[in-house]
Structure formats: structure tokens, C-alpha cells
Amino acid sequence: MKKFKKSISETAGFSKRLLRLHDEFSRRYADSVNRHGGKLYFEDDEWDAFCRSRLTAWRETVGQPSILRRARMLELFAADAIVRIELDDLIVGSQKFCAFKFPPETLAELQRLGYSHNIGHIIHDYGSLLNHGVDGLIGRIRRCLQTAASEDEKTTLISFEKAMRAFARFIVRHAEAAEALCATLEGGKADEWREKSSELWHIASKVPRGFSEALQLVWFAQIFLHAENPSAAISYGRLDQLLWSFLEKDLASGVLSLTGANDLVGAFFIRCCEGEESQNLAVGGVDAAGNDAANPLSIIMLTVMRGLRLFQPSLTVRMHEGSSSELVEAACELAAVGTGQPGFVNDRAAVPALMELGIPIGRARDYGIVGCYEAAPQGDSYPLTVACGAPDLPLILIKFMHSALAREAETFRVFLDGWLSEVEREYQTILAEKGQTAWNHWRDTAPSPFGSVLIEGCVERALPLEAGGAVHNLFGVNILGLGTAVDSLHAIEDLVFNRKEIPLEALSTAVELDFPDEALRRQLLSVPGRYGTDSEATNQLASEISNRIARIVLNSRLENGVRPYPGFFRFTADISNHPYATPDGRRVKDNLSYGCGPASAAGATPTSALASAAHVAHQLCACGNPLAISLQEQDTRDKNGIKRVKVLVLGYFAQGGFHVHFNIHSGKVLRAAKADPENYQDLTIRISGFSAKFVKLPENMQDALIERSEKGV
């Protein structure tokens, strides 16, 4: 693959057509977000048509089973969605209806009519669609329908077939639009669009024959999945594995050049910037036998993203001991660009963590990344990776400090064990009262006929994915504030139990009042050995806490064998207003620690932060333990800078770390962008597990990213 990577970098750029597509996207994206606010790219007419078809479906189907109502919704979307094809398009079909909202009056009526949708955060089985085609999947459904054992099974399978036929109709409408465009053209352009129309007619029923058709079919599926569930983090999984055989054949036969391949990937990536903002796409990693699975398409995807500097899809590079130097180099070159792409995930942590859930090793090795950094087997799992936002470790600690057990503890060990028992009690209560209720709600109100066909097991079981039809049913548990909790416990151990300088009751009162005594707060902040400084005391504390809490989650169950699985993060909650100060000296207005990383006040360096975070229970936390590292632009400008990124990633993963991503913008640049957004429209940065335009972020997110940049975390 080394020779292939060299040929990409030396000979394969982008055509003028692709560059025009990119420029036009940039213009339209800026116009859309300026008109609508926020950071999502959508168009009003497409959104209006989407909302109308949804409301019509729910009005028409009152009293019918939920899954038939949702199949009807897809039929109307396929019939009524606005179809536009433009001359420079390489990938057709629009996701610019996906605004993640409805007009207030529409939403109110939909809710009265019983409308709901699931929360996304899933990787569908694009492979079965590519391998069997639309007609092949319909044939599978019809065979199962012949042996359906109950009326419920028949209803489910009928809805599956309706959804697939609606999907075919949606593709046909684009084929017809391409024919109509072709009729207005002459010469080479007419020939080109005649061929494109033929491709679209073909994939409306049959297996794709080449890379262009395969990539187009994946994009149509992505659009339809978002039409079914306008939710976040509907992710692609390992497209380099699924699509390489198509591209390899086309390159060998001369159907495509490297520039042509780059153009198609680039056009696909540009499409991914429509609507959704957290569609993950993983490259690299191992195959089912544990061998390196990276291929030339893995490199192409990284190289194209480096050239276009887009914020979608969110690329993740899976790393392992045998990762090729070409993949590692391409990934680090992309990281050094400074857009926050890609994220890095360690197979040596993710695979064992998935096996803790009873997932066989071959399937665990075929994991993709959902949304930001959450691992799940692709195509046969229903992971719900952000379903349960609990527990909040700092909040539980603050409440525990007021308890009789805490006040009566004579040693820190008794105090720590008591707090961990309270964490378990709080978690079990939330799981029983809210977790099972949420799972049941999605099962009863939001079955997905199209999405279920694209999850292995659902057709054969005649069960929607929301009802347990998938092979692996998981339930993400997002644990907030690990670093802040470690520092707080460390301060309590040092000042309350060891040196006995502060009574626990006095510390509790100070925290509750947000530190009216600044001297006390500074005393807490000055406790040596904070988490992130590679101190043995806090490293071991982080290890014990994370292992015990992860085991609490892994030992729990929902009904029907659904497996909760832990990750030490809660998306953007670290920069939301937390109701209390914390015993580490953090004020209410200050951010909590992010992911499994240290608090920004810890005084960590990138190297020490990585060393501390390596002690977290990564091999138990398949739902993701993110770590962000901020570097300065001057540190990554040349080959030595790229080497530095490589050393940090490989060093952390050799110690067992799960995930890391980099932001490479100085605090000075970010402050300038905040003050003068017009001159920094293209500044892209990593928020959590995905990248976005910095100037379009809410102010609290901008401030948090500035602080992280200045502190190095």
C-alpha cells in the first residue's frame, strides 16, 4: 500500500468539477446557517415538504399499528420529497430536509397523534444492501412472510416490505430526474447523465456494479434512514471495508482513475455535510481474524478529507499493533491540518471491551464508531449509545458529603467505599425508573421498518430493531465528570482525612455556597498531584473508580437481556451549567472535566494527560472514553510536528488508551475568531466527537474550546 499512497499524494488531486462542488457547497452552507442560525445546513422548501408528508401520514393512519404508520410515512416521503439534480452533481439526493425540528404547530399536532422517533446512534447493515440489492432484501422479507407465525409478525414484515418499496420509489424518482436533465443536454454532458440515469435505474432494484453505484446506494440509504428517524449519529461503520472491492475492480479495469475516485469520495463527503452533524465513518482496524484490514480506500478517504477540510463525515481511524505506517502517517497528516479530524480509536481497548458484553471476538473486531467515539458491531447491533445520561459523579459526591455515612467516616477508604455504593444505588434507580421506560417507549412508539431491514436479525425474527430484533442489544450509559470527581476525592483525602485541615462539614458548606472564602478555594486548587499530572495517587484513584463503576454498569441488565455498557463522557454536559461547585476548587461557572481527561485547572501537559488517562478502565468501556488534546499550530507545521502527533497517539495506545483527538488552534486564534467571526468562517474545530465551524457554535462551547486550547486539554 506504500506505493499506492505515494501515487495518491503525487498524482491524484481533484477535478475542477469537484472543486466547483466544494465552492458551491461552502457558499450555500454559509447562506443557510446565516439564515437559520445554528450550524445545520438545511433548505426551507425541503424541510417544509418533509414536515408536511410526516403530518399527512400521521393524520391518515390514526388507529393503525405504529410500524404501519411509520411505513406510510416513508411512502409519502418517497413520493413527495423535493428532488433536485444539478449539472455538476456526482452523488445525487439531498438530506437538506433534516433540520432536527418541526414548526411548533406541526410538532404539537404530531405529538397529539402519537408521533415519535428513535434517537439514532446506530450503524446499519449497509453491507447487506450492497451485497443483495433492494430486490434481494425484498425477497428475503417475502420468504419470511410465508412462514410468519402470528399477525404481529405478518404486520411487521408487511411494513418492512412497504418501506423497501418506498426506498426503491425514491431512487426511481432520481433516475427520472436524471433522465429529464439529460433531455436538456447535448454531447458529452448528455452521455454522462444518460449513464448516471442508467446507474440509478439499476440500483433501484439490483446489486451495484461499481464504485459509483455502490457509493450512491449507500447515500440513498443514509437519506432514507434520516427520513425515518431524523436523529443524530446514524453512522456508516467501516465503509472502506464495504466499498474497496468495488473500487479495486474499477481501478483495475480503468473505469475509474485515482482522480475520479477522489472526486466521488469528495462528493460523498460534501453530501454528508447536509443536515446531520455526527455521522461517523471508521477506517482501518483489523478483520475478523485479527489481521490488518486497512486498504487503499482507507488512505483515499483520509487524503480526500485532508484536501477538502470538511466537518463531515466524522472520520475515525482504528489503530492496532499491526497498523500500516501508511495509514498512521495519512491519519497524522490529517490531524495536523487542525480541523479536529480524525479521531483515533485503539482496537486493543475497544475489542476486549465489546467482548465484555458477550460479543464474539470476530464480531467485536468488526466494530464501527457510532457518532463520536462509541464502539458497536456494525450492522447487527442496536447500541443506543447515549440512552442513559447517568451517573453524574460530581453531583453524587456533593450529595454524599451531606450524608451521615460520609460525616461519620473515620478513614478515606470508608468514605470512598460509601460514595461508590451511593453511585451504584443512584445508577440502579435511574436504570430501573428511566432506562427501561425509555427503551419501552422507543419499542412501542418508534419502530423503524426501513432501518430494521438494514439490521441483521430483524427480518428473520420479524421484529423491529427497537423491539430487540438485532443480534446485539445494548444500552449506552454515559458517566459524567470522572476527572473532576478524581480531583475532588483527592482533595478530600488530602485535606480532610490525611492533614485534617478542613472538616468535611465546612467543605460541604463552602461547596454549596460556591466558595465564599477564596483562600479555601485556592487551598483546594493547590493540592499537589491532580489528575492529569501523571501522579501515582490520582492515577490509581482514577483506575479504581473507573473499574468499579464500569463493573457496576456491566453487571446490570434491562429486560430481554439488553446489556448496558459504560463510557466516561456525556456529550457537551461538561460545558453545560452544573448546579454545584465541586471540592476540587471548581466554581459553579467553571466547566467539568471532559471525557476521561483531566480538568483544565489540573496543570497537565499533553504527555502527562495521556499518561494519567491510560489508567482508566478502557477495556471495560466500549461506549467510549474520549480524550481531547490541544496542541499549538507551531507544534504541527512540519514533518516533526506530524511525528509528534504520531508519538502521542502510539504512546497512549501502547498504554491501553481508548480514544484521542486533537485540536490545533491557539487560544489567540480562537479568541480572534470569536471577536471577528466574518473573517474566520472556515475555521473548523473538534467539539466532542465531531467537527464544526467554530464561529457557528454557541458562546459557551466557544469559551470551553478556548480554555481547553490554552490549557492543552
mmCIF file of C-alpha atoms in Angstrom, residues 144-450:
data_model
loop_
_atom_site.group_PDB
_atom_site.id
_atom_site.type_symbol
_atom_site.label_atom_id
_atom_site.label_comp_id
_atom_site.label_asym_id
_atom_site.label_seq_id
_atom_site.Cartn_x
_atom_site.Cartn_y
_atom_site.Cartn_z
ATOM 1 C CA CYS A 144 -40.047 -14.821 5.918
ATOM 2 C CA LEU A 145 -43.611 -13.585 5.423
ATOM 3 C CA GLN A 146 -44.604 -17.011 4.096
ATOM 4 C CA THR A 147 -43.679 -18.600 7.434
ATOM 5 C CA ALA A 148 -44.807 -15.810 9.779
ATOM 6 C CA ALA A 149 -46.310 -17.352 12.914
ATOM 7 C CA SER A 150 -48.552 -14.527 14.122
ATOM 8 C CA GLU A 151 -50.484 -11.496 12.940
ATOM 9 C CA ASP A 152 -47.936 -9.231 14.632
ATOM 10 C CA GLU A 153 -45.133 -10.875 12.654
ATOM 11 C CA LYS A 154 -47.093 -10.504 9.420
ATOM 12 C CA THR A 155 -47.792 -6.834 10.139
ATOM 13 C CA THR A 156 -44.125 -6.221 10.877
ATOM 14 C CA LEU A 157 -42.909 -7.928 7.705
ATOM 15 C CA ILE A 158 -45.540 -6.183 5.571
ATOM 16 C CA SER A 159 -44.297 -2.843 6.916
ATOM 17 C CA PHE A 160 -40.715 -3.885 6.130
ATOM 18 C CA GLU A 161 -41.685 -4.588 2.514
ATOM 19 C CA LYS A 162 -43.607 -1.316 2.221
ATOM 20 C CA ALA A 163 -40.532 0.568 3.446
ATOM 21 C CA MET A 164 -38.228 -1.137 0.939
ATOM 22 C CA ARG A 165 -40.599 -0.477 -1.950
ATOM 23 C CA ALA A 166 -40.793 3.171 -0.876
ATOM 24 C CA PHE A 167 -36.990 3.260 -0.894
ATOM 25 C CA ALA A 168 -36.966 1.880 -4.444
ATOM 26 C CA ARG A 169 -39.512 4.508 -5.498
ATOM 27 C CA PHE A 170 -37.321 7.237 -4.002
ATOM 28 C CA ILE A 171 -34.369 6.081 -6.112
ATOM 29 C CA VAL A 172 -36.537 5.814 -9.237
ATOM 30 C CA ARG A 173 -37.634 9.431 -8.844
ATOM 31 C CA HIS A 174 -33.965 10.445 -9.001
ATOM 32 C CA ALA A 175 -33.444 8.264 -12.076
ATOM 33 C CA GLU A 176 -36.374 10.034 -13.728
ATOM 34 C CA ALA A 177 -34.956 13.434 -12.766
ATOM 35 C CA ALA A 178 -31.600 12.464 -14.263
ATOM 36 C CA GLU A 179 -33.359 11.462 -17.487
ATOM 37 C CA ALA A 180 -35.140 14.803 -17.552
ATOM 38 C CA LEU A 181 -31.852 16.648 -17.126
ATOM 39 C CA CYS A 182 -30.259 14.538 -19.842
ATOM 40 C CA ALA A 183 -33.001 15.592 -22.268
ATOM 41 C CA THR A 184 -31.873 19.216 -21.917
ATOM 42 C CA LEU A 185 -28.224 18.449 -22.701
ATOM 43 C CA GLU A 186 -26.122 17.622 -25.733
ATOM 44 C CA GLY A 187 -22.846 15.889 -26.453
ATOM 45 C CA GLY A 188 -20.635 14.611 -23.674
ATOM 46 C CA LYS A 189 -22.767 16.008 -20.870
ATOM 47 C CA ALA A 190 -25.844 14.262 -22.247
ATOM 48 C CA ASP A 191 -23.906 10.986 -22.451
ATOM 49 C CA GLU A 192 -22.681 11.420 -18.899
ATOM 50 C CA TRP A 193 -26.148 11.982 -17.462
ATOM 51 C CA ARG A 194 -27.615 9.193 -19.586
ATOM 52 C CA GLU A 195 -25.092 6.882 -17.935
ATOM 53 C CA LYS A 196 -25.898 8.273 -14.482
ATOM 54 C CA SER A 197 -29.610 7.725 -15.070
ATOM 55 C CA SER A 198 -28.874 4.145 -16.078
ATOM 56 C CA GLU A 199 -26.916 3.648 -12.852
ATOM 57 C CA LEU A 200 -29.814 4.986 -10.794
ATOM 58 C CA TRP A 201 -32.362 2.764 -12.536
ATOM 59 C CA HIS A 202 -30.069 -0.199 -11.886
ATOM 60 C CA ILE A 203 -29.564 0.317 -8.148
ATOM 61 C CA ALA A 204 -33.284 0.918 -7.611
ATOM 62 C CA SER A 205 -33.581 -2.866 -7.720
ATOM 63 C CA LYS A 206 -30.254 -4.597 -8.297
ATOM 64 C CA VAL A 207 -26.822 -5.019 -6.747
ATOM 65 C CA PRO A 208 -24.404 -2.179 -7.602
ATOM 66 C CA ARG A 209 -21.868 -2.999 -10.312
ATOM 67 C CA GLY A 210 -19.151 -0.491 -9.467
ATOM 68 C CA PHE A 211 -17.873 2.070 -7.003
ATOM 69 C CA SER A 212 -20.043 4.951 -8.183
ATOM 70 C CA GLU A 213 -23.226 2.882 -7.900
ATOM 71 C CA ALA A 214 -22.222 1.454 -4.518
ATOM 72 C CA LEU A 215 -21.419 4.847 -3.024
ATOM 73 C CA GLN A 216 -24.639 6.293 -4.451
ATOM 74 C CA LEU A 217 -26.702 3.457 -2.943
ATOM 75 C CA VAL A 218 -25.135 3.998 0.482
ATOM 76 C CA TRP A 219 -26.017 7.698 0.256
ATOM 77 C CA PHE A 220 -29.627 6.971 -0.696
ATOM 78 C CA ALA A 221 -29.873 4.641 2.298
ATOM 79 C CA GLN A 222 -28.479 7.347 4.563
ATOM 80 C CA ILE A 223 -31.079 9.832 3.334
ATOM 81 C CA PHE A 224 -33.892 7.347 3.906
ATOM 82 C CA LEU A 225 -32.652 6.444 7.382
ATOM 83 C CA HIS A 226 -32.775 10.125 8.322
ATOM 84 C CA ALA A 227 -36.224 10.478 6.788
ATOM 85 C CA GLU A 228 -37.348 7.609 9.005
ATOM 86 C CA ASN A 229 -35.612 8.877 12.143
ATOM 87 C CA PRO A 230 -34.392 12.492 11.968
ATOM 88 C CA SER A 231 -31.863 11.792 14.704
ATOM 89 C CA ALA A 232 -28.155 12.193 15.288
ATOM 90 C CA ALA A 233 -25.238 9.825 14.791
ATOM 91 C CA ILE A 234 -26.651 7.471 12.160
ATOM 92 C CA SER A 235 -23.157 6.327 11.301
ATOM 93 C CA TYR A 236 -21.549 4.487 8.398
ATOM 94 C CA GLY A 237 -19.316 1.988 10.107
ATOM 95 C CA ARG A 238 -16.406 0.641 8.062
ATOM 96 C CA LEU A 239 -17.127 1.857 4.552
ATOM 97 C CA ASP A 240 -13.531 1.297 3.497
ATOM 98 C CA GLN A 241 -14.128 -2.428 4.064
ATOM 99 C CA LEU A 242 -17.525 -2.476 2.353
ATOM 100 C CA LEU A 243 -16.606 -0.422 -0.714
ATOM 101 C CA TRP A 244 -12.998 -1.299 -1.505
ATOM 102 C CA SER A 245 -13.823 -4.338 -3.664
ATOM 103 C CA PHE A 246 -15.988 -2.121 -5.910
ATOM 104 C CA LEU A 247 -13.266 0.499 -6.247
ATOM 105 C CA GLU A 248 -10.484 -2.046 -6.705
ATOM 106 C CA LYS A 249 -12.322 -3.558 -9.672
ATOM 107 C CA ASP A 250 -12.994 -0.156 -11.246
ATOM 108 C CA LEU A 251 -9.382 0.978 -10.861
ATOM 109 C CA ALA A 252 -8.061 -2.269 -12.319
ATOM 110 C CA SER A 253 -10.387 -2.104 -15.325
ATOM 111 C CA GLY A 254 -9.756 1.574 -15.977
ATOM 112 C CA VAL A 255 -13.381 2.559 -15.342
ATOM 113 C CA LEU A 256 -12.072 4.995 -12.715
ATOM 114 C CA SER A 257 -8.832 6.904 -12.298
ATOM 115 C CA LEU A 258 -7.493 7.934 -8.910
ATOM 116 C CA THR A 259 -8.753 11.444 -9.562
ATOM 117 C CA GLY A 260 -12.170 10.007 -10.375
ATOM 118 C CA ALA A 261 -12.140 8.018 -7.140
ATOM 119 C CA ASN A 262 -11.109 11.104 -5.185
ATOM 120 C CA ASP A 263 -13.919 13.070 -6.815
ATOM 121 C CA LEU A 264 -16.560 10.509 -5.873
ATOM 122 C CA VAL A 265 -15.366 10.261 -2.280
ATOM 123 C CA GLY A 266 -15.158 14.051 -2.110
ATOM 124 C CA ALA A 267 -18.679 14.474 -3.492
ATOM 125 C CA PHE A 268 -19.947 11.921 -0.983
ATOM 126 C CA PHE A 269 -18.234 13.759 1.891
ATOM 127 C CA ILE A 270 -19.752 17.062 0.754
ATOM 128 C CA ARG A 271 -23.192 15.444 0.769
ATOM 129 C CA CYS A 272 -22.554 14.247 4.315
ATOM 130 C CA CYS A 273 -22.396 17.884 5.452
ATOM 131 C CA GLU A 274 -26.125 18.236 4.743
ATOM 132 C CA GLY A 275 -28.380 18.096 7.791
ATOM 133 C CA GLU A 276 -26.689 15.613 10.129
ATOM 134 C CA GLU A 277 -23.576 16.626 12.053
ATOM 135 C CA SER A 278 -22.237 13.420 13.624
ATOM 136 C CA GLN A 279 -22.127 10.639 11.030
ATOM 137 C CA ASN A 280 -19.047 8.628 11.890
ATOM 138 C CA LEU A 281 -17.059 6.682 9.326
ATOM 139 C CA ALA A 282 -14.304 4.360 10.525
ATOM 140 C CA VAL A 283 -11.263 3.283 8.518
ATOM 141 C CA GLY A 284 -8.504 0.812 9.258
ATOM 142 C CA GLY A 285 -8.540 -1.688 12.108
ATOM 143 C CA VAL A 286 -8.421 -5.463 11.954
ATOM 144 C CA ASP A 287 -10.532 -8.090 10.233
ATOM 145 C CA ALA A 288 -12.382 -10.957 11.936
ATOM 146 C CA ALA A 289 -9.153 -12.969 12.131
ATOM 147 C CA GLY A 290 -7.193 -10.113 13.700
ATOM 148 C CA ASN A 291 -5.190 -9.175 10.605
ATOM 149 C CA ASP A 292 -4.703 -5.600 9.427
ATOM 150 C CA ALA A 293 -7.714 -4.620 7.316
ATOM 151 C CA ALA A 294 -6.653 -1.184 6.039
ATOM 152 C CA ASN A 295 -6.756 -0.859 2.268
ATOM 153 C CA PRO A 296 -6.113 1.853 -0.338
ATOM 154 C CA LEU A 297 -9.630 3.257 0.107
ATOM 155 C CA SER A 298 -8.777 3.889 3.767
ATOM 156 C CA ILE A 299 -5.930 6.118 2.593
ATOM 157 C CA ILE A 300 -8.040 7.794 -0.096
ATOM 158 C CA MET A 301 -10.664 8.780 2.464
ATOM 159 C CA LEU A 302 -8.081 10.339 4.779
ATOM 160 C CA THR A 303 -6.348 12.103 1.895
ATOM 161 C CA VAL A 304 -9.602 13.469 0.471
ATOM 162 C CA MET A 305 -10.619 14.811 3.871
ATOM 163 C CA ARG A 306 -7.219 16.475 4.228
ATOM 164 C CA GLY A 307 -7.722 18.150 0.850
ATOM 165 C CA LEU A 308 -11.309 19.312 1.409
ATOM 166 C CA ARG A 309 -11.163 20.051 5.166
ATOM 167 C CA LEU A 310 -14.824 19.275 5.749
ATOM 168 C CA PHE A 311 -16.579 18.691 9.056
ATOM 169 C CA GLN A 312 -18.482 15.577 7.915
ATOM 170 C CA PRO A 313 -18.351 12.666 7.975
ATOM 171 C CA SER A 314 -16.579 12.353 11.328
ATOM 172 C CA LEU A 315 -13.649 10.141 10.412
ATOM 173 C CA THR A 316 -12.245 7.682 12.934
ATOM 174 C CA VAL A 317 -9.022 5.767 12.397
ATOM 175 C CA ARG A 318 -8.934 2.374 14.078
ATOM 176 C CA MET A 319 -5.397 1.591 15.244
ATOM 177 C CA HIS A 320 -3.752 -1.639 16.370
ATOM 178 C CA GLU A 321 -0.252 -3.071 16.773
ATOM 179 C CA GLY A 322 -0.093 -4.044 13.107
ATOM 180 C CA SER A 323 -1.449 -0.827 11.598
ATOM 181 C CA SER A 324 0.491 0.060 8.471
ATOM 182 C CA SER A 325 2.843 3.014 8.572
ATOM 183 C CA GLU A 326 0.984 4.401 5.543
ATOM 184 C CA LEU A 327 -2.327 4.514 7.420
ATOM 185 C CA VAL A 328 -0.760 6.017 10.541
ATOM 186 C CA GLU A 329 1.074 8.645 8.500
ATOM 187 C CA ALA A 330 -2.031 9.610 6.499
ATOM 188 C CA ALA A 331 -4.076 9.886 9.701
ATOM 189 C CA CYS A 332 -1.493 12.039 11.469
ATOM 190 C CA GLU A 333 -1.121 14.271 8.406
ATOM 191 C CA LEU A 334 -4.876 14.860 8.525
ATOM 192 C CA ALA A 335 -4.774 15.539 12.273
ATOM 193 C CA ALA A 336 -2.044 18.128 11.756
ATOM 194 C CA VAL A 337 -4.310 20.141 9.423
ATOM 195 C CA GLY A 338 -6.199 21.303 12.509
ATOM 196 C CA THR A 339 -9.854 20.582 11.670
ATOM 197 C CA GLY A 340 -10.229 18.087 14.501
ATOM 198 C CA GLN A 341 -10.326 15.192 12.018
ATOM 199 C CA PRO A 342 -9.797 12.304 12.549
ATOM 200 C CA GLY A 343 -10.487 10.693 15.903
ATOM 201 C CA PHE A 344 -8.209 7.793 16.816
ATOM 202 C CA VAL A 345 -9.549 4.625 18.493
ATOM 203 C CA ASN A 346 -7.493 1.723 19.817
ATOM 204 C CA ASP A 347 -8.505 -1.812 18.815
ATOM 205 C CA ARG A 348 -6.578 -3.133 21.826
ATOM 206 C CA ALA A 349 -9.081 -1.392 24.101
ATOM 207 C CA ALA A 350 -12.304 -1.456 22.072
ATOM 208 C CA VAL A 351 -12.306 -5.138 21.095
ATOM 209 C CA PRO A 352 -11.880 -6.525 24.652
ATOM 210 C CA ALA A 353 -14.447 -4.006 25.904
ATOM 211 C CA LEU A 354 -17.016 -5.302 23.409
ATOM 212 C CA MET A 355 -16.210 -8.885 24.347
ATOM 213 C CA GLU A 356 -17.100 -7.996 27.957
ATOM 214 C CA LEU A 357 -20.668 -7.703 26.622
ATOM 215 C CA GLY A 358 -20.677 -11.287 25.382
ATOM 216 C CA ILE A 359 -19.989 -10.300 21.784
ATOM 217 C CA PRO A 360 -17.880 -12.966 19.998
ATOM 218 C CA ILE A 361 -14.373 -11.888 19.078
ATOM 219 C CA GLY A 362 -14.990 -11.946 15.328
ATOM 220 C CA ARG A 363 -17.951 -9.588 15.654
ATOM 221 C CA ALA A 364 -16.163 -7.439 18.221
ATOM 222 C CA ARG A 365 -13.340 -6.958 15.734
ATOM 223 C CA ASP A 366 -15.844 -5.702 13.153
ATOM 224 C CA TYR A 367 -16.874 -2.704 15.224
ATOM 225 C CA GLY A 368 -17.526 0.751 13.899
ATOM 226 C CA ILE A 369 -17.805 4.018 15.772
ATOM 227 C CA VAL A 370 -21.234 5.469 16.486
ATOM 228 C CA GLY A 371 -21.456 9.257 16.399
ATOM 229 C CA CYS A 372 -18.436 10.415 18.320
ATOM 230 C CA TYR A 373 -16.385 7.592 19.859
ATOM 231 C CA GLU A 374 -18.838 4.856 20.871
ATOM 232 C CA ALA A 375 -17.886 1.382 19.632
ATOM 233 C CA ALA A 376 -20.505 -1.108 18.417
ATOM 234 C CA PRO A 377 -20.501 -4.031 15.980
ATOM 235 C CA GLN A 378 -21.653 -2.731 12.618
ATOM 236 C CA GLY A 379 -24.884 -3.921 11.086
ATOM 237 C CA ASP A 380 -26.165 -6.307 13.770
ATOM 238 C CA SER A 381 -26.434 -4.205 16.932
ATOM 239 C CA TYR A 382 -28.877 -1.708 18.415
ATOM 240 C CA PRO A 383 -26.483 0.181 20.696
ATOM 241 C CA LEU A 384 -28.445 3.269 21.881
ATOM 242 C CA THR A 385 -25.105 4.740 22.885
ATOM 243 C CA VAL A 386 -26.449 7.921 24.515
ATOM 244 C CA ALA A 387 -29.621 6.456 26.011
ATOM 245 C CA CYS A 388 -28.747 6.847 29.687
ATOM 246 C CA GLY A 389 -27.099 10.058 30.916
ATOM 247 C CA ALA A 390 -26.189 8.775 34.360
ATOM 248 C CA PRO A 391 -24.477 8.835 36.755
ATOM 249 C CA ASP A 392 -23.227 12.390 37.391
ATOM 250 C CA LEU A 393 -20.196 11.626 39.560
ATOM 251 C CA PRO A 394 -19.562 15.146 40.953
ATOM 252 C CA LEU A 395 -23.240 15.621 41.819
ATOM 253 C CA ILE A 396 -23.448 12.283 43.635
ATOM 254 C CA LEU A 397 -20.281 13.184 45.563
ATOM 255 C CA ILE A 398 -21.664 16.557 46.646
ATOM 256 C CA LYS A 399 -24.893 14.966 47.879
ATOM 257 C CA PHE A 400 -22.996 12.166 49.613
ATOM 258 C CA MET A 401 -20.858 14.668 51.548
ATOM 259 C CA HIS A 402 -24.012 15.740 53.425
ATOM 260 C CA SER A 403 -24.874 12.180 54.487
ATOM 261 C CA ALA A 404 -24.364 10.691 57.925
ATOM 262 C CA LEU A 405 -22.214 7.922 56.429
ATOM 263 C CA ALA A 406 -19.807 10.464 54.962
ATOM 264 C CA ARG A 407 -19.689 12.601 58.113
ATOM 265 C CA GLU A 408 -19.019 9.557 60.300
ATOM 266 C CA ALA A 409 -16.315 8.033 58.079
ATOM 267 C CA GLU A 410 -13.058 7.767 60.016
ATOM 268 C CA THR A 411 -10.901 6.913 57.020
ATOM 269 C CA PHE A 412 -10.850 7.884 53.389
ATOM 270 C CA ARG A 413 -11.318 4.217 52.431
ATOM 271 C CA VAL A 414 -14.631 4.108 54.289
ATOM 272 C CA PHE A 415 -15.632 7.415 52.666
ATOM 273 C CA LEU A 416 -14.699 6.213 49.158
ATOM 274 C CA ASP A 417 -16.495 2.883 49.521
ATOM 275 C CA GLY A 418 -19.570 4.677 50.814
ATOM 276 C CA TRP A 419 -19.551 7.056 47.851
ATOM 277 C CA LEU A 420 -19.169 4.211 45.350
ATOM 278 C CA SER A 421 -22.101 2.430 46.993
ATOM 279 C CA GLU A 422 -24.124 5.608 46.530
ATOM 280 C CA VAL A 423 -23.055 5.749 42.857
ATOM 281 C CA GLU A 424 -24.339 2.198 42.410
ATOM 282 C CA ARG A 425 -27.630 2.940 44.189
ATOM 283 C CA GLU A 426 -28.209 6.078 42.119
ATOM 284 C CA TYR A 427 -27.384 4.270 38.882
ATOM 285 C CA GLN A 428 -29.653 1.311 39.591
ATOM 286 C CA THR A 429 -32.520 3.657 40.467
ATOM 287 C CA ILE A 430 -32.144 5.647 37.251
ATOM 288 C CA LEU A 431 -31.778 2.499 35.145
ATOM 289 C CA ALA A 432 -34.933 0.974 36.619
ATOM 290 C CA GLU A 433 -37.046 4.133 36.599
ATOM 291 C CA LYS A 434 -35.869 5.856 33.429
ATOM 292 C CA GLY A 435 -33.732 3.475 31.391
ATOM 293 C CA GLN A 436 -36.284 0.705 30.975
ATOM 294 C CA THR A 437 -39.043 3.263 30.454
ATOM 295 C CA ALA A 438 -37.088 4.904 27.628
ATOM 296 C CA TRP A 439 -36.340 1.567 25.959
ATOM 297 C CA ASN A 440 -40.007 0.564 26.166
ATOM 298 C CA HIS A 441 -41.113 3.937 24.776
ATOM 299 C CA TRP A 442 -38.985 3.608 21.638
ATOM 300 C CA ARG A 443 -40.129 -0.003 21.232
ATOM 301 C CA ASP A 444 -43.802 0.938 21.402
ATOM 302 C CA THR A 445 -43.862 4.248 19.516
ATOM 303 C CA ALA A 446 -40.903 4.361 17.129
ATOM 304 C CA PRO A 447 -40.404 1.038 15.307
ATOM 305 C CA SER A 448 -38.302 1.522 12.175
ATOM 306 C CA PRO A 449 -39.397 -0.600 9.206
ATOM 307 C CA PHE A 450 -36.611 0.533 6.865
#
